[in-house]
CSV table of C-alpha atoms and ligand atoms in Angstrom, one decimal:
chain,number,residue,atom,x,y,z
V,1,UNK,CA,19.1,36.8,-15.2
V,2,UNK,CA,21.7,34.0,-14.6
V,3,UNK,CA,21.1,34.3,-10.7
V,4,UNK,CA,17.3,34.2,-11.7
V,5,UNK,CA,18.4,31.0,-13.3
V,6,UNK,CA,20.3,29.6,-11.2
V,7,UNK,CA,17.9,30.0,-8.4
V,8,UNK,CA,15.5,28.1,-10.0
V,9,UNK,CA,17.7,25.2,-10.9
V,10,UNK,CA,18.6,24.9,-7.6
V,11,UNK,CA,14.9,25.5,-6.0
V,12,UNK,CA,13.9,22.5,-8.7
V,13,UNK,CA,16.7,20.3,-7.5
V,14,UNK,CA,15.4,20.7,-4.2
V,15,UNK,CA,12.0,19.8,-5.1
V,16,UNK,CA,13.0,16.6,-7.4
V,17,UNK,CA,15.4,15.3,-4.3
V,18,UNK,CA,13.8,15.9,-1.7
V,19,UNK,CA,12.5,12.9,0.6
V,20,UNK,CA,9.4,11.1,0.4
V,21,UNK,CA,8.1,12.3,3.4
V,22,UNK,CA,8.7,16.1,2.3
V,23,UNK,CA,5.3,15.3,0.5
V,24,UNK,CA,3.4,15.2,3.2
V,25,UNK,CA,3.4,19.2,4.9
V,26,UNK,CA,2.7,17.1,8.6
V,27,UNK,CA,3.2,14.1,10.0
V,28,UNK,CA,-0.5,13.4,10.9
V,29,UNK,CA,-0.7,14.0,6.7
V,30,UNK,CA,1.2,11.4,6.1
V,31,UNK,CA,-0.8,9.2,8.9
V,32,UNK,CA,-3.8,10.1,7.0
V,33,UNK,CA,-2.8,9.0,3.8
V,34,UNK,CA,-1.5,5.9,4.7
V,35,UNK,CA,-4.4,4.9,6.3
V,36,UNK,CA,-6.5,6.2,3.2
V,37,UNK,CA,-4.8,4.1,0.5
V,38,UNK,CA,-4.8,1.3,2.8
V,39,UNK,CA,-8.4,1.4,3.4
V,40,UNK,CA,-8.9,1.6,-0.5
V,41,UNK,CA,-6.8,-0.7,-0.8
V,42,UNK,CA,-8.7,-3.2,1.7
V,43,UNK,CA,-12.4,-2.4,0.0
V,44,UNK,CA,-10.9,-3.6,-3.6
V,45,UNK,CA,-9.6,-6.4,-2.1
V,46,UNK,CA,-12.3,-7.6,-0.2
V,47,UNK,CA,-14.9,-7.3,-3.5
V,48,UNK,CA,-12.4,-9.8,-5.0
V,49,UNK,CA,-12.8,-11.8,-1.7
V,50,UNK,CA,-16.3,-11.8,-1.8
V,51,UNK,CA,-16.4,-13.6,-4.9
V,52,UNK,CA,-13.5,-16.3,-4.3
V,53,UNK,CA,-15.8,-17.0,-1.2
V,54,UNK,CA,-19.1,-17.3,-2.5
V,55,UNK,CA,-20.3,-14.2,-1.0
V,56,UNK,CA,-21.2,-12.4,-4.5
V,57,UNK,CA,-21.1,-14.1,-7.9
V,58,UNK,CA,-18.3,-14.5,-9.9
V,59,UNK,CA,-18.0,-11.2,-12.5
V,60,UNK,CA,-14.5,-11.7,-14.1
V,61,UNK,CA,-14.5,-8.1,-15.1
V,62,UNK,CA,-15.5,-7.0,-11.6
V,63,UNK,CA,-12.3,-9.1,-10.4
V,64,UNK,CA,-9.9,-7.6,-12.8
V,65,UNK,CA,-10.9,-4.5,-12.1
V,66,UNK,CA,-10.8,-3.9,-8.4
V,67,UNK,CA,-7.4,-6.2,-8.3
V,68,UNK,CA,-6.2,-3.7,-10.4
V,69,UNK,CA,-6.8,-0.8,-8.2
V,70,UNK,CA,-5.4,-2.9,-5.5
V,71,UNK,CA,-2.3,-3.2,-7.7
V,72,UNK,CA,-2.5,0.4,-8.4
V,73,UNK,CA,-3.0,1.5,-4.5
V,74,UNK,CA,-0.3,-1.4,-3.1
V,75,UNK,CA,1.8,1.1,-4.4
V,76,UNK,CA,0.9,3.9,-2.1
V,77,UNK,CA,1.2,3.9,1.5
V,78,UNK,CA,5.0,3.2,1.7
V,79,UNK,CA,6.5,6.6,1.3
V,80,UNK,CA,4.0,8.1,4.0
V,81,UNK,CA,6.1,5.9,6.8
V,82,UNK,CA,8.8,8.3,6.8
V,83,UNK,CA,10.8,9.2,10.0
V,84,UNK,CA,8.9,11.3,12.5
V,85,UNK,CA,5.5,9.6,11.5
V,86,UNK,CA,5.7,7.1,14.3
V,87,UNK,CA,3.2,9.1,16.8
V,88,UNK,CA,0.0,9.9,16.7
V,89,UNK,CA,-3.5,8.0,15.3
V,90,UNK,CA,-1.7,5.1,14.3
V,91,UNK,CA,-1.7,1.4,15.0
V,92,UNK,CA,2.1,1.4,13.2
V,93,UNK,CA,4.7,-0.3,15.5
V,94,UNK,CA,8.2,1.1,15.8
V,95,UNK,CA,9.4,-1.9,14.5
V,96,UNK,CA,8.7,-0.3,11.1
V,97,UNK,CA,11.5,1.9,11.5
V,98,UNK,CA,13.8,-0.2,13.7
V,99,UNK,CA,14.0,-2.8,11.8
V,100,UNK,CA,13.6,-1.3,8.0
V,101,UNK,CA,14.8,-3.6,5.6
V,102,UNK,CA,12.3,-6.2,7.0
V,103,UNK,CA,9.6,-4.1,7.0
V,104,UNK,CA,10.4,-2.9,3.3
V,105,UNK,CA,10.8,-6.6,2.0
V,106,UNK,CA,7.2,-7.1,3.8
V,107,UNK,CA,5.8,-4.5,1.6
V,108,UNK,CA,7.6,-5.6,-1.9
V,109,UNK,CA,6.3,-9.2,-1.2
V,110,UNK,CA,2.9,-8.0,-1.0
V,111,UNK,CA,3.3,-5.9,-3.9
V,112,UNK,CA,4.2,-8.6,-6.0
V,113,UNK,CA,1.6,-10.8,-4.6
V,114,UNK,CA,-1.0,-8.3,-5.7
V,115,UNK,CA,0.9,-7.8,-9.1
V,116,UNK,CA,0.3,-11.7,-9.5
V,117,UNK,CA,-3.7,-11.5,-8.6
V,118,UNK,CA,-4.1,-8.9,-10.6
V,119,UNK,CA,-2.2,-11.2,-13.7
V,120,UNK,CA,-4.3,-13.9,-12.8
V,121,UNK,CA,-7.4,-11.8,-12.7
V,122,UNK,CA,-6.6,-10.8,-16.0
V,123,UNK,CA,-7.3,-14.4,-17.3
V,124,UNK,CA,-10.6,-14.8,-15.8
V,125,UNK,CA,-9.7,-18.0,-14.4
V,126,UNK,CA,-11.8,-18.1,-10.8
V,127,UNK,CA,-9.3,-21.0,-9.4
V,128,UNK,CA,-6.2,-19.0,-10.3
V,129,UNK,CA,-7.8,-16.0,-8.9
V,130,UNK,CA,-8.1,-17.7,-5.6
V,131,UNK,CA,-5.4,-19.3,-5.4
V,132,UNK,CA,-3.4,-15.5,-5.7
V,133,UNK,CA,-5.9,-14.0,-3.6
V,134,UNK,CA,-4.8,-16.3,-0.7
V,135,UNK,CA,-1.0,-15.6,-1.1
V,136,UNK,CA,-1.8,-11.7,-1.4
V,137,UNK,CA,-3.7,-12.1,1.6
V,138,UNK,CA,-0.6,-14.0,3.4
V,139,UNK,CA,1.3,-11.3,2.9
V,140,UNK,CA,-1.1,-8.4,3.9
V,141,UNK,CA,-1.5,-10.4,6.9
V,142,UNK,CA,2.0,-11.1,7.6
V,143,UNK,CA,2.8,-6.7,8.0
V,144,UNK,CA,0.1,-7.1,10.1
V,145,UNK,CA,1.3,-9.5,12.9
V,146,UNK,CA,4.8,-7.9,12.5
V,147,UNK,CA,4.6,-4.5,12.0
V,148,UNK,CA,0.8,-3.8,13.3
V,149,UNK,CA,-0.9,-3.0,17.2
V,150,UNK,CA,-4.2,-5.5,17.4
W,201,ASC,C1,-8.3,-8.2,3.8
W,201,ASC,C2,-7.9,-7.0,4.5
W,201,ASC,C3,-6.7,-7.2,5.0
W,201,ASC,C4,-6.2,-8.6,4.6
W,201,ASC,C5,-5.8,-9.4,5.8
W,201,ASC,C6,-5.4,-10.8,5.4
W,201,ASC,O1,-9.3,-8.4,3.2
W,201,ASC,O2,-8.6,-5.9,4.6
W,201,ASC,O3,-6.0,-6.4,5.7
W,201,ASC,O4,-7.3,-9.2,3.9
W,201,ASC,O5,-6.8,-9.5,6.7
W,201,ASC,O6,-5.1,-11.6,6.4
């Protein structure tokens, strides 16, 4: 009974420590999902962006609630760039793993920047939604020219 015990401890230890990346079974799985939340991610954001550029009418409740999905899914993608995810369908540079800790601060700065839209969607103010959306859209963009292929 103890070893039956003490089996499972250690099988649960090994499930609670274990890596980010030890989610995904493959790396192409991870590659998937990255792309997934990303592109989820993109659609929210751009039904906020159609109404901070006249392209659809201003719904406050539409804008709070796709900026908070984009909140929610900002925090997705980063734990499916784990080592060995580098090859394959993907537009990811190796810069994303040689050079980390920028790469990292890149995707807490857009977190925050989405935190912030989503805050200011919350008021249903339309100029302090756009003036968020353009900062969140900064620092999508700015992963992009580092960290992306064209
Ligand atoms: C979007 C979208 C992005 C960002 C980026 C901003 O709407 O899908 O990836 O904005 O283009 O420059």
């Amino acid at each position: 009974m103890k070893t039956i015990i003490a089996a499972a401890l250690v099988a649960a230890t090994a499930i609670l420590s274990t890596p980010a990346m030890a989610q995904f079974q493959k790396p192409e799985d991870a590659i998937k999902y990255r792309k997934a939340s990303l592109t989820v991610m993109a659609t929210h954001f751009g039904r906020i962006g159609a109404m901070v550029n006249n392209r659809a009418p201003f719904d406050a409740k539409v804008a709070a609630d796709n900026a908070a999905l984009v909140e929610t899914m900002s925090k997705l993608p980063w734990a499916a760039f784990g080592a060995g995810t580098d090859k394959g369908e993907t537009r990811a540079l190796p810069a994303i793993w040689t050079e980390q800790a920028k790469f990292k601060e890149g995707a807490e700065k857009m977190q925050a920047e989405v935190a912030k839209l989503s805050a200011a969607a919350k008021t249903g103010n339309l100029d302090s939604i756009k003036t968020a959306f353009g900062a969140a859209g900064q620092s999508c963009k700015a992963c992009h020219d580092n960290f992306r292929k064209e």
